[in-house]
């Protein structure tokens, strides 16, 4: 009888401790999931911004190339005009 009483008392004290440990583990898991999702969202935003910046750089490079080509054409026209004015 004493053994049964001791076993019951031990079970009664272990069970709340186990329940508390499970609850704390669930809370930790939920916190981890929240932080994980927040980091994933931040990473997706950073990737999106990087892609937008890369696209912007490409457009600026194209505009620069077009400007340089136009400048080259204008120089050739000026040279032609100077040539024809001399003759």
PDB file of N, CA, C and O in Angstrom:
ATOM      1  N   UNK A   1       0.805  -1.184   0.000  1.00  0.00           N
ATOM      2  CA  UNK A   1       0.000   0.000   0.000  1.00  0.00           C
ATOM      3  C   UNK A   1       0.859   1.263   0.000  1.00  0.00           C
ATOM      4  O   UNK A   1       0.536   2.223  -0.681  1.00  0.00           O
ATOM      5  N   UNK A   2       1.926   1.257   0.761  1.00  0.00           N
ATOM      6  CA  UNK A   2       2.822   2.405   0.815  1.00  0.00           C
ATOM      7  C   UNK A   2       3.474   2.614  -0.539  1.00  0.00           C
ATOM      8  O   UNK A   2       3.676   3.751  -0.961  1.00  0.00           O
ATOM      9  N   UNK A   3       3.805   1.517  -1.226  1.00  0.00           N
ATOM     10  CA  UNK A   3       4.409   1.627  -2.548  1.00  0.00           C
ATOM     11  C   UNK A   3       3.423   2.219  -3.550  1.00  0.00           C
ATOM     12  O   UNK A   3       3.793   3.009  -4.406  1.00  0.00           O
ATOM     13  N   UNK A   4       2.172   1.813  -3.447  1.00  0.00           N
ATOM     14  CA  UNK A   4       1.147   2.346  -4.348  1.00  0.00           C
ATOM     15  C   UNK A   4       0.953   3.837  -4.112  1.00  0.00           C
ATOM     16  O   UNK A   4       0.810   4.614  -5.051  1.00  0.00           O
ATOM     17  N   UNK A   5       0.960   4.239  -2.844  1.00  0.00           N
ATOM     18  CA  UNK A   5       0.792   5.650  -2.498  1.00  0.00           C
ATOM     19  C   UNK A   5       1.981   6.464  -3.007  1.00  0.00           C
ATOM     20  O   UNK A   5       1.813   7.542  -3.579  1.00  0.00           O
ATOM     21  N   UNK A   6       3.163   5.952  -2.853  1.00  0.00           N
ATOM     22  CA  UNK A   6       4.363   6.644  -3.329  1.00  0.00           C
ATOM     23  C   UNK A   6       4.345   6.736  -4.847  1.00  0.00           C
ATOM     24  O   UNK A   6       4.701   7.766  -5.423  1.00  0.00           O
ATOM     25  N   UNK A   7       3.927   5.683  -5.505  1.00  0.00           N
ATOM     26  CA  UNK A   7       3.862   5.681  -6.961  1.00  0.00           C
ATOM     27  C   UNK A   7       2.836   6.692  -7.449  1.00  0.00           C
ATOM     28  O   UNK A   7       3.063   7.408  -8.433  1.00  0.00           O
ATOM     29  N   UNK A   8       1.707   6.777  -6.764  1.00  0.00           N
ATOM     30  CA  UNK A   8       0.661   7.728  -7.133  1.00  0.00           C
ATOM     31  C   UNK A   8       1.153   9.155  -6.936  1.00  0.00           C
ATOM     32  O   UNK A   8       0.952  10.021  -7.792  1.00  0.00           O
ATOM     33  N   UNK A   9       1.806   9.405  -5.810  1.00  0.00           N
ATOM     34  CA  UNK A   9       2.340  10.740  -5.549  1.00  0.00           C
ATOM     35  C   UNK A   9       3.404  11.112  -6.572  1.00  0.00           C
ATOM     36  O   UNK A   9       3.451  12.250  -7.053  1.00  0.00           O
ATOM     37  N   UNK A  10       4.251  10.164  -6.932  1.00  0.00           N
ATOM     38  CA  UNK A  10       5.283  10.426  -7.931  1.00  0.00           C
ATOM     39  C   UNK A  10       4.647  10.725  -9.278  1.00  0.00           C
ATOM     40  O   UNK A  10       5.037  11.671  -9.972  1.00  0.00           O
ATOM     41  N   UNK A  11       3.647   9.950  -9.660  1.00  0.00           N
ATOM     42  CA  UNK A  11       2.947  10.170 -10.932  1.00  0.00           C
ATOM     43  C   UNK A  11       2.267  11.526 -10.935  1.00  0.00           C
ATOM     44  O   UNK A  11       2.255  12.223 -11.955  1.00  0.00           O
ATOM     45  N   UNK A  12       1.710  11.904  -9.801  1.00  0.00           N
ATOM     46  CA  UNK A  12       1.025  13.197  -9.719  1.00  0.00           C
ATOM     47  C   UNK A  12       1.998  14.368  -9.845  1.00  0.00           C
ATOM     48  O   UNK A  12       1.643  15.401 -10.389  1.00  0.00           O
ATOM     49  N   UNK A  13       3.202  14.213  -9.353  1.00  0.00           N
ATOM     50  CA  UNK A  13       4.169  15.305  -9.471  1.00  0.00           C
ATOM     51  C   UNK A  13       4.863  15.296 -10.827  1.00  0.00           C
ATOM     52  O   UNK A  13       5.225  16.347 -11.348  1.00  0.00           O
ATOM     53  N   UNK A  14       5.051  14.119 -11.413  1.00  0.00           N
ATOM     54  CA  UNK A  14       5.706  14.030 -12.729  1.00  0.00           C
ATOM     55  C   UNK A  14       4.773  14.521 -13.820  1.00  0.00           C
ATOM     56  O   UNK A  14       5.185  15.242 -14.727  1.00  0.00           O
ATOM     57  N   UNK A  15       3.506  14.182 -13.740  1.00  0.00           N
ATOM     58  CA  UNK A  15       2.567  14.541 -14.798  1.00  0.00           C
ATOM     59  C   UNK A  15       2.474  16.047 -15.015  1.00  0.00           C
ATOM     60  O   UNK A  15       2.569  16.510 -16.149  1.00  0.00           O
ATOM     61  N   UNK A  16       2.322  16.883 -13.996  1.00  0.00           N
ATOM     62  CA  UNK A  16       2.303  18.332 -14.236  1.00  0.00           C
ATOM     63  C   UNK A  16       3.638  18.844 -14.802  1.00  0.00           C
ATOM     64  O   UNK A  16       3.650  19.735 -15.652  1.00  0.00           O
ATOM     65  N   UNK A  17       4.726  18.274 -14.357  1.00  0.00           N
ATOM     66  CA  UNK A  17       6.030  18.698 -14.873  1.00  0.00           C
ATOM     67  C   UNK A  17       6.150  18.344 -16.348  1.00  0.00           C
ATOM     68  O   UNK A  17       6.657  19.127 -17.152  1.00  0.00           O
ATOM     69  N   UNK A  18       5.658  17.154 -16.712  1.00  0.00           N
ATOM     70  CA  UNK A  18       5.697  16.764 -18.119  1.00  0.00           C
ATOM     71  C   UNK A  18       4.794  17.667 -18.951  1.00  0.00           C
ATOM     72  O   UNK A  18       5.156  18.090 -20.053  1.00  0.00           O
ATOM     73  N   UNK A  19       3.614  17.946 -18.428  1.00  0.00           N
ATOM     74  CA  UNK A  19       2.684  18.818 -19.148  1.00  0.00           C
ATOM     75  C   UNK A  19       3.286  20.206 -19.342  1.00  0.00           C
ATOM     76  O   UNK A  19       3.170  20.789 -20.404  1.00  0.00           O
ATOM     77  N   UNK A  20       3.952  20.705 -18.301  1.00  0.00           N
ATOM     78  CA  UNK A  20       4.592  22.013 -18.397  1.00  0.00           C
ATOM     79  C   UNK A  20       5.713  21.981 -19.440  1.00  0.00           C
ATOM     80  O   UNK A  20       5.856  22.911 -20.230  1.00  0.00           O
ATOM     81  N   UNK A  21       6.474  20.902 -19.465  1.00  0.00           N
ATOM     82  CA  UNK A  21       7.562  20.774 -20.439  1.00  0.00           C
ATOM     83  C   UNK A  21       6.997  20.725 -21.856  1.00  0.00           C
ATOM     84  O   UNK A  21       7.534  21.356 -22.781  1.00  0.00           O
ATOM     85  N   UNK A  22       5.904  19.998 -22.042  1.00  0.00           N
ATOM     86  CA  UNK A  22       5.278  19.919 -23.365  1.00  0.00           C
ATOM     87  C   UNK A  22       4.758  21.286 -23.776  1.00  0.00           C
ATOM     88  O   UNK A  22       4.958  21.729 -24.915  1.00  0.00           O
ATOM     89  N   UNK A  23       4.118  21.988 -22.843  1.00  0.00           N
ATOM     90  CA  UNK A  23       3.600  23.321 -23.139  1.00  0.00           C
ATOM     91  C   UNK A  23       4.729  24.280 -23.513  1.00  0.00           C
ATOM     92  O   UNK A  23       4.619  25.036 -24.483  1.00  0.00           O
ATOM     93  N   UNK A  24       5.802  24.237 -22.762  1.00  0.00           N
ATOM     94  CA  UNK A  24       6.951  25.103 -23.069  1.00  0.00           C
ATOM     95  C   UNK A  24       7.561  24.754 -24.418  1.00  0.00           C
ATOM     96  O   UNK A  24       7.948  25.645 -25.183  1.00  0.00           O
ATOM     97  N   UNK A  25       7.615  23.461 -24.728  1.00  0.00           N
ATOM     98  CA  UNK A  25       8.153  23.042 -26.031  1.00  0.00           C
ATOM     99  C   UNK A  25       7.253  23.536 -27.159  1.00  0.00           C
ATOM    100  O   UNK A  25       7.743  23.986 -28.208  1.00  0.00           O
ATOM    101  N   UNK A  26       5.932  23.474 -26.969  1.00  0.00           N
ATOM    102  CA  UNK A  26       5.003  23.976 -27.988  1.00  0.00           C
ATOM    103  C   UNK A  26       5.151  25.481 -28.176  1.00  0.00           C
ATOM    104  O   UNK A  26       5.149  25.976 -29.306  1.00  0.00           O
ATOM    105  N   UNK A  27       5.307  26.192 -27.066  1.00  0.00           N
ATOM    106  CA  UNK A  27       5.501  27.645 -27.157  1.00  0.00           C
ATOM    107  C   UNK A  27       6.811  27.964 -27.885  1.00  0.00           C
ATOM    108  O   UNK A  27       6.851  28.840 -28.758  1.00  0.00           O
ATOM    109  N   UNK A  28       7.870  27.241 -27.555  1.00  0.00           N
ATOM    110  CA  UNK A  28       9.159  27.440 -28.237  1.00  0.00           C
ATOM    111  C   UNK A  28       9.039  27.147 -29.723  1.00  0.00           C
ATOM    112  O   UNK A  28       9.583  27.875 -30.561  1.00  0.00           O
ATOM    113  N   UNK A  29       8.310  26.089 -30.048  1.00  0.00           N
ATOM    114  CA  UNK A  29       8.137  25.724 -31.463  1.00  0.00           C
ATOM    115  C   UNK A  29       7.354  26.814 -32.199  1.00  0.00           C
ATOM    116  O   UNK A  29       7.723  27.189 -33.326  1.00  0.00           O
ATOM    117  N   UNK A  30       6.293  27.314 -31.576  1.00  0.00           N
ATOM    118  CA  UNK A  30       5.512  28.388 -32.194  1.00  0.00           C
ATOM    119  C   UNK A  30       6.361  29.638 -32.381  1.00  0.00           C
ATOM    120  O   UNK A  30       6.288  30.297 -33.425  1.00  0.00           O
ATOM    121  N   UNK A  31       7.176  29.964 -31.390  1.00  0.00           N
ATOM    122  CA  UNK A  31       8.064  31.126 -31.486  1.00  0.00           C
ATOM    123  C   UNK A  31       9.069  30.924 -32.625  1.00  0.00           C
ATOM    124  O   UNK A  31       9.316  31.829 -33.416  1.00  0.00           O
ATOM    125  N   UNK A  32       9.619  29.713 -32.708  1.00  0.00           N
ATOM    126  CA  UNK A  32      10.583  29.410 -33.774  1.00  0.00           C
ATOM    127  C   UNK A  32       9.916  29.537 -35.140  1.00  0.00           C
ATOM    128  O   UNK A  32      10.491  30.111 -36.059  1.00  0.00           O
ATOM    129  N   UNK A  33       8.695  28.989 -35.270  1.00  0.00           N
ATOM    130  CA  UNK A  33       7.984  29.086 -36.551  1.00  0.00           C
ATOM    131  C   UNK A  33       7.727  30.543 -36.925  1.00  0.00           C
ATOM    132  O   UNK A  33       7.884  30.931 -38.087  1.00  0.00           O
ATOM    133  N   UNK A  34       7.333  31.342 -35.956  1.00  0.00           N
ATOM    134  CA  UNK A  34       7.076  32.760 -36.215  1.00  0.00           C
ATOM    135  C   UNK A  34       8.357  33.456 -36.684  1.00  0.00           C
ATOM    136  O   UNK A  34       8.345  34.201 -37.673  1.00  0.00           O
ATOM    137  N   UNK A  35       9.457  33.228 -35.985  1.00  0.00           N
ATOM    138  CA  UNK A  35      10.734  33.840 -36.366  1.00  0.00           C
ATOM    139  C   UNK A  35      11.192  33.331 -37.727  1.00  0.00           C
ATOM    140  O   UNK A  35      11.694  34.110 -38.548  1.00  0.00           O
ATOM    141  N   UNK A  36      10.989  32.045 -37.977  1.00  0.00           N
ATOM    142  CA  UNK A  36      11.370  31.447 -39.263  1.00  0.00           C
ATOM    143  C   UNK A  36      10.579  32.110 -40.396  1.00  0.00           C
ATOM    144  O   UNK A  36      11.155  32.499 -41.421  1.00  0.00           O
ATOM    145  N   UNK A  37       9.267  32.241 -40.213  1.00  0.00           N
ATOM    146  CA  UNK A  37       8.432  32.872 -41.239  1.00  0.00           C
ATOM    147  C   UNK A  37       8.795  34.334 -41.434  1.00  0.00           C
ATOM    148  O   UNK A  37       8.811  34.827 -42.566  1.00  0.00           O
ATOM    149  N   UNK A  38       9.100  35.023 -40.343  1.00  0.00           N
ATOM    150  CA  UNK A  38       9.502  36.433 -40.455  1.00  0.00           C
ATOM    151  C   UNK A  38      10.799  36.556 -41.250  1.00  0.00           C
ATOM    152  O   UNK A  38      10.934  37.430 -42.115  1.00  0.00           O
ATOM    153  N   UNK A  39      11.752  35.669 -40.988  1.00  0.00           N
ATOM    154  CA  UNK A  39      13.022  35.692 -41.725  1.00  0.00           C
ATOM    155  C   UNK A  39      12.820  35.337 -43.192  1.00  0.00           C
ATOM    156  O   UNK A  39      13.452  35.927 -44.078  1.00  0.00           O
ATOM    157  N   UNK A  40      11.932  34.376 -43.462  1.00  0.00           N
ATOM    158  CA  UNK A  40      11.646  34.028 -44.856  1.00  0.00           C
ATOM    159  C   UNK A  40      11.034  35.212 -45.598  1.00  0.00           C
ATOM    160  O   UNK A  40      11.414  35.499 -46.740  1.00  0.00           O
ATOM    161  N   UNK A  41      10.104  35.908 -44.949  1.00  0.00           N
ATOM    162  CA  UNK A  41       9.510  37.090 -45.573  1.00  0.00           C
ATOM    163  C   UNK A  41      10.558  38.163 -45.829  1.00  0.00           C
ATOM    164  O   UNK A  41      10.575  38.787 -46.898  1.00  0.00           O
ATOM    165  N   UNK A  42      11.431  38.372 -44.863  1.00  0.00           N
ATOM    166  CA  UNK A  42      12.496  39.368 -45.022  1.00  0.00           C
ATOM    167  C   UNK A  42      13.428  38.978 -46.167  1.00  0.00           C
ATOM    168  O   UNK A  42      13.842  39.821 -46.969  1.00  0.00           O
ATOM    169  N   UNK A  43      13.741  37.689 -46.268  1.00  0.00           N
ATOM    170  CA  UNK A  43      14.605  37.215 -47.348  1.00  0.00           C
ATOM    171  C   UNK A  43      13.938  37.412 -48.702  1.00  0.00           C
ATOM    172  O   UNK A  43      14.579  37.866 -49.657  1.00  0.00           O
ATOM    173  N   UNK A  44      12.638  37.112 -48.797  1.00  0.00           N
ATOM    174  CA  UNK A  44      11.928  37.296 -50.062  1.00  0.00           C
ATOM    175  C   UNK A  44      11.901  38.765 -50.458  1.00  0.00           C
ATOM    176  O   UNK A  44      12.068  39.108 -51.633  1.00  0.00           O
ATOM    177  N   UNK A  45      11.709  39.652 -49.485  1.00  0.00           N
ATOM    178  CA  UNK A  45      11.721  41.084 -49.778  1.00  0.00           C
ATOM    179  C   UNK A  45      13.100  41.533 -50.257  1.00  0.00           C
ATOM    180  O   UNK A  45      13.214  42.317 -51.205  1.00  0.00           O
ATOM    181  N   UNK A  46      14.144  41.032 -49.620  1.00  0.00           N
ATOM    182  CA  UNK A  46      15.509  41.395 -50.014  1.00  0.00           C
ATOM    183  C   UNK A  46      15.802  40.903 -51.424  1.00  0.00           C
ATOM    184  O   UNK A  46      16.405  41.618 -52.232  1.00  0.00           O
ATOM    185  N   UNK A  47      15.370  39.677 -51.735  1.00  0.00           N
ATOM    186  CA  UNK A  47      15.578  39.141 -53.084  1.00  0.00           C
ATOM    187  C   UNK A  47      14.821  39.965 -54.115  1.00  0.00           C
ATOM    188  O   UNK A  47      15.340  40.256 -55.195  1.00  0.00           O
ATOM    189  N   UNK A  48      13.604  40.343 -53.784  1.00  0.00           N
ATOM    190  CA  UNK A  48      12.799  41.149 -54.694  1.00  0.00           C
ATOM    191  C   UNK A  48      13.460  42.502 -54.945  1.00  0.00           C
ATOM    192  O   UNK A  48      13.542  42.961 -56.090  1.00  0.00           O
ATOM    193  N   UNK A  49      13.941  43.128 -53.879  1.00  0.00           N
ATOM    194  CA  UNK A  49      14.630  44.412 -54.038  1.00  0.00           C
ATOM    195  C   UNK A  49      15.885  44.257 -54.878  1.00  0.00           C
ATOM    196  O   UNK A  49      16.175  45.099 -55.731  1.00  0.00           O
ATOM    197  N   UNK A  50      16.621  43.173 -54.668  1.00  0.00           N
ATOM    198  CA  UNK A  50      17.840  42.937 -55.439  1.00  0.00           C
ATOM    199  C   UNK A  50      17.494  42.760 -56.921  1.00  0.00           C
ATOM    200  O   UNK A  50      18.182  43.305 -57.787  1.00  0.00           O
ATOM    201  N   UNK A  51      16.432  42.019 -57.203  1.00  0.00           N
ATOM    202  CA  UNK A  51      16.018  41.821 -58.600  1.00  0.00           C
ATOM    203  C   UNK A  51      15.620  43.155 -59.232  1.00  0.00           C
ATOM    204  O   UNK A  51      15.956  43.434 -60.385  1.00  0.00           O
ATOM    205  N   UNK A  52      14.880  43.971 -58.473  1.00  0.00           N
ATOM    206  CA  UNK A  52      14.483  45.285 -58.989  1.00  0.00           C
ATOM    207  C   UNK A  52      15.707  46.160 -59.265  1.00  0.00           C
ATOM    208  O   UNK A  52      15.757  46.868 -60.270  1.00  0.00           O
ATOM    209  N   UNK A  53      16.688  46.107 -58.379  1.00  0.00           N
ATOM    210  CA  UNK A  53      17.899  46.895 -58.573  1.00  0.00           C
ATOM    211  C   UNK A  53      18.679  46.404 -59.790  1.00  0.00           C
ATOM    212  O   UNK A  53      19.210  47.206 -60.561  1.00  0.00           O
ATOM    213  N   UNK A  54      18.742  45.095 -59.974  1.00  0.00           N
ATOM    214  CA  UNK A  54      19.432  44.538 -61.145  1.00  0.00           C
ATOM    215  C   UNK A  54      18.736  44.987 -62.423  1.00  0.00           C
ATOM    216  O   UNK A  54      19.385  45.393 -63.394  1.00  0.00           O
ATOM    217  N   UNK A  55      17.403  44.939 -62.417  1.00  0.00           N
ATOM    218  CA  UNK A  55      16.641  45.379 -63.589  1.00  0.00           C
ATOM    219  C   UNK A  55      16.864  46.863 -63.855  1.00  0.00           C
ATOM    220  O   UNK A  55      17.040  47.284 -64.996  1.00  0.00           O
ATOM    221  N   UNK A  56      16.903  47.658 -62.803  1.00  0.00           N
ATOM    222  CA  UNK A  56      17.147  49.093 -62.953  1.00  0.00           C
ATOM    223  C   UNK A  56      18.539  49.348 -63.530  1.00  0.00           C
ATOM    224  O   UNK A  56      18.715  50.193 -64.404  1.00  0.00           O
ATOM    225  N   UNK A  57      19.515  48.602 -63.067  1.00  0.00           N
ATOM    226  CA  UNK A  57      20.879  48.738 -63.589  1.00  0.00           C
ATOM    227  C   UNK A  57      20.912  48.390 -65.066  1.00  0.00           C
ATOM    228  O   UNK A  57      21.554  49.082 -65.867  1.00  0.00           O
ATOM    229  N   UNK A  58      20.211  47.324 -65.446  1.00  0.00           N
ATOM    230  CA  UNK A  58      20.162  46.953 -66.875  1.00  0.00           C
ATOM    231  C   UNK A  58      19.575  48.078 -67.716  1.00  0.00           C
ATOM    232  O   UNK A  58      20.081  48.397 -68.794  1.00  0.00           O
ATOM    233  N   UNK A  59      18.479  48.670 -67.216  1.00  0.00           N
ATOM    234  CA  UNK A  59      17.865  49.775 -67.971  1.00  0.00           C
ATOM    235  C   UNK A  59      18.811  50.964 -68.072  1.00  0.00           C
ATOM    236  O   UNK A  59      18.902  51.598 -69.133  1.00  0.00           O
ATOM    237  N   UNK A  60      19.515  51.257 -66.989  1.00  0.00           N
ATOM    238  CA  UNK A  60      20.468  52.374 -67.023  1.00  0.00           C
ATOM    239  C   UNK A  60      21.622  52.084 -67.978  1.00  0.00           C
ATOM    240  O   UNK A  60      22.075  52.981 -68.700  1.00  0.00           O
ATOM    241  N   UNK A  61      22.077  50.838 -68.000  1.00  0.00           N
ATOM    242  CA  UNK A  61      23.147  50.470 -68.935  1.00  0.00           C
ATOM    243  C   UNK A  61      22.678  50.615 -70.378  1.00  0.00           C
ATOM    244  O   UNK A  61      23.417  51.097 -71.241  1.00  0.00           O
ATOM    245  N   UNK A  62      21.427  50.200 -70.650  1.00  0.00           N
ATOM    246  CA  UNK A  62      20.884  50.350 -71.997  1.00  0.00           C
ATOM    247  C   UNK A  62      20.778  51.826 -72.377  1.00  0.00           C
ATOM    248  O   UNK A  62      21.121  52.215 -73.508  1.00  0.00           O
ATOM    249  N   UNK A  63      20.315  52.639 -71.433  1.00  0.00           N
ATOM    250  CA  UNK A  63      20.201  54.075 -71.709  1.00  0.00           C
ATOM    251  C   UNK A  63      21.574  54.687 -71.963  1.00  0.00           C
ATOM    252  O   UNK A  63      21.740  55.528 -72.864  1.00  0.00           O
ATOM    253  N   UNK A  64      22.562  54.270 -71.202  1.00  0.00           N
ATOM    254  CA  UNK A  64      23.924  54.764 -71.402  1.00  0.00           C
ATOM    255  C   UNK A  64      24.459  54.354 -72.776  1.00  0.00           C
ATOM    256  O   UNK A  64      25.045  55.175 -73.489  1.00  0.00           O
ATOM    257  N   UNK A  65      24.234  53.099 -73.139  1.00  0.00           N
ATOM    258  CA  UNK A  65      24.679  52.632 -74.463  1.00  0.00           C
ATOM    259  C   UNK A  65      24.019  53.439 -75.574  1.00  0.00           C
ATOM    260  O   UNK A  65      24.675  53.845 -76.545  1.00  0.00           O
ATOM    261  N   UNK A  66      22.718  53.692 -75.442  1.00  0.00           N
ATOM    262  CA  UNK A  66      22.011  54.474 -76.460  1.00  0.00           C
ATOM    263  C   UNK A  66      22.536  55.902 -76.512  1.00  0.00           C
ATOM    264  O   UNK A  66      22.698  56.480 -77.592  1.00  0.00           O
ATOM    265  N   UNK A  67      22.815  56.465 -75.355  1.00  0.00           N
ATOM    266  CA  UNK A  67      23.346  57.833 -75.311  1.00  0.00           C
ATOM    267  C   UNK A  67      24.723  57.909 -75.963  1.00  0.00           C
ATOM    268  O   UNK A  67      25.022  58.845 -76.706  1.00  0.00           O
ATOM    269  N   UNK A  68      25.554  56.916 -75.679  1.00  0.00           N
ATOM    270  CA  UNK A  68      26.879  56.899 -76.287  1.00  0.00           C
ATOM    271  C   UNK A  68      26.787  56.733 -77.804  1.00  0.00           C
ATOM    272  O   UNK A  68      27.520  57.383 -78.553  1.00  0.00           O
ATOM    273  N   UNK A  69      25.867  55.897 -78.272  1.00  0.00           N
ATOM    274  CA  UNK A  69      25.694  55.716 -79.720  1.00  0.00           C
ATOM    275  C   UNK A  69      25.205  57.014 -80.356  1.00  0.00           C
ATOM    276  O   UNK A  69      25.686  57.413 -81.430  1.00  0.00           O
ATOM    277  N   UNK A  70      24.265  57.699 -79.707  1.00  0.00           N
ATOM    278  CA  UNK A  70      23.763  58.976 -80.232  1.00  0.00           C
ATOM    279  C   UNK A  70      24.866  60.025 -80.258  1.00  0.00           C
ATOM    280  O   UNK A  70      24.990  60.790 -81.220  1.00  0.00           O
ATOM    281  N   UNK A  71      25.666  60.071 -79.219  1.00  0.00           N
ATOM    282  CA  UNK A  71      26.777  61.019 -79.165  1.00  0.00           C
ATOM    283  C   UNK A  71      27.768  60.742 -80.292  1.00  0.00           C
ATOM    284  O   UNK A  71      28.249  61.672 -80.952  1.00  0.00           O
ATOM    285  N   UNK A  72      28.053  59.469 -80.543  1.00  0.00           N
ATOM    286  CA  UNK A  72      28.965  59.102 -81.628  1.00  0.00           C
ATOM    287  C   UNK A  72      28.397  59.555 -82.976  1.00  0.00           C
ATOM    288  O   UNK A  72      29.132  60.122 -83.812  1.00  0.00           O
ATOM    289  N   UNK A  73      27.112  59.343 -83.183  1.00  0.00           N
ATOM    290  CA  UNK A  73      26.475  59.783 -84.438  1.00  0.00           C
ATOM    291  C   UNK A  73      26.547  61.297 -84.582  1.00  0.00           C
ATOM    292  O   UNK A  73      26.815  61.806 -85.679  1.00  0.00           O
ATOM    293  N   UNK A  74      26.307  62.017 -83.509  1.00  0.00           N
ATOM    294  CA  UNK A  74      26.364  63.474 -83.572  1.00  0.00           C
ATOM    295  C   UNK A  74      27.769  63.953 -83.905  1.00  0.00           C
ATOM    296  O   UNK A  74      27.949  64.896 -84.681  1.00  0.00           O
ATOM    297  N   UNK A  75      28.779  63.301 -83.354  1.00  0.00           N
ATOM    298  CA  UNK A  75      30.162  63.679 -83.663  1.00  0.00           C
ATOM    299  C   UNK A  75      30.450  63.476 -85.156  1.00  0.00           C
ATOM    300  O   UNK A  75      31.091  64.316 -85.796  1.00  0.00           O
ATOM    301  N   UNK A  76      29.964  62.333 -85.677  1.00  0.00           N
ATOM    302  CA  UNK A  76      30.177  62.087 -87.106  1.00  0.00           C
ATOM    303  C   UNK A  76      29.478  63.136 -87.958  1.00  0.00           C
ATOM    304  O   UNK A  76      30.026  63.595 -88.968  1.00  0.00           O
ATOM    305  N   UNK A  77      28.289  63.555 -87.570  1.00  0.00           N
ATOM    306  CA  UNK A  77      27.566  64.589 -88.321  1.00  0.00           C
ATOM    307  C   UNK A  77      28.314  65.921 -88.283  1.00  0.00           C
ATOM    308  O   UNK A  77      28.401  66.628 -89.288  1.00  0.00           O
ATOM    309  N   UNK A  78      28.846  66.252 -87.112  1.00  0.00           N
ATOM    310  CA  UNK A  78      29.595  67.507 -86.985  1.00  0.00           C
ATOM    311  C   UNK A  78      30.831  67.455 -87.881  1.00  0.00           C
ATOM    312  O   UNK A  78      31.154  68.424 -88.570  1.00  0.00           O
ATOM    313  N   UNK A  79      31.506  66.315 -87.871  1.00  0.00           N
ATOM    314  CA  UNK A  79      32.695  66.176 -88.732  1.00  0.00           C
ATOM    315  C   UNK A  79      32.298  66.317 -90.197  1.00  0.00           C
ATOM    316  O   UNK A  79      32.968  67.015 -90.970  1.00  0.00           O
ATOM    317  N   UNK A  80      31.180  65.683 -90.588  1.00  0.00           N
ATOM    318  CA  UNK A  80      30.702  65.803 -91.977  1.00  0.00           C
ATOM    319  C   UNK A  80      30.363  67.250 -92.322  1.00  0.00           C
ATOM    320  O   UNK A  80      30.713  67.745 -93.403  1.00  0.00           O
ATOM    321  N   UNK A  81      29.684  67.921 -91.407  1.00  0.00           N
ATOM    322  CA  UNK A  81      29.310  69.322 -91.665  1.00  0.00           C
ATOM    323  C   UNK A  81      30.559  70.193 -91.812  1.00  0.00           C
ATOM    324  O   UNK A  81      30.619  71.053 -92.701  1.00  0.00           O
ATOM    325  N   UNK A  82      31.520  69.970 -90.960  1.00  0.00           N
ATOM    326  CA  UNK A  82      32.753  70.750 -91.065  1.00  0.00           C
ATOM    327  C   UNK A  82      33.457  70.461 -92.383  1.00  0.00           C
ATOM    328  O   UNK A  82      34.005  71.358 -93.019  1.00  0.00           O
ATOM    329  N   UNK A  83      33.453  69.243 -92.815  1.00  0.00           N
ATOM    330  CA  UNK A  83      34.085  68.878 -94.072  1.00  0.00           C
ATOM    331  C   UNK A  83      33.389  69.588 -95.238  1.00  0.00           C
ATOM    332  O   UNK A  83      34.053  70.157 -96.111  1.00  0.00           O
ATOM    333  N   UNK A  84      32.068  69.544 -95.265  1.00  0.00           N
ATOM    334  CA  UNK A  84      31.323  70.144 -96.384  1.00  0.00           C
ATOM    335  C   UNK A  84      31.399  71.658 -96.366  1.00  0.00           C
ATOM    336  O   UNK A  84      31.331  72.298 -97.415  1.00  0.00           O
ATOM    337  N   UNK A  85      31.542  72.264 -95.216  1.00  0.00           N
ATOM    338  CA  UNK A  85      31.657  73.715 -95.139  1.00  0.00           C
ATOM    339  C   UNK A  85      33.006  74.173 -95.684  1.00  0.00           C
ATOM    340  O   UNK A  85      33.135  75.251 -96.244  1.00  0.00           O
ATOM    341  N   UNK A  86      34.018  73.383 -95.496  1.00  0.00           N
ATOM    342  CA  UNK A  86      35.358  73.748 -95.983  1.00  0.00           C
ATOM    343  C   UNK A  86      35.441  73.630 -97.504  1.00  0.00           C
ATOM    344  O   UNK A  86      36.216  74.304 -98.129  1.00  0.00           O
ATOM    345  N   UNK A  87      34.687  72.736 -98.011  1.00  0.00           N
ATOM    346  CA  UNK A  87      34.776  72.507 -99.479  1.00  0.00           C
ATOM    347  C   UNK A  87      33.796  73.316-100.211  1.00  0.00           C
ATOM    348  O   UNK A  87      33.122  73.979-100.436  1.00  0.00           O
TER     349      UNK A  87
END
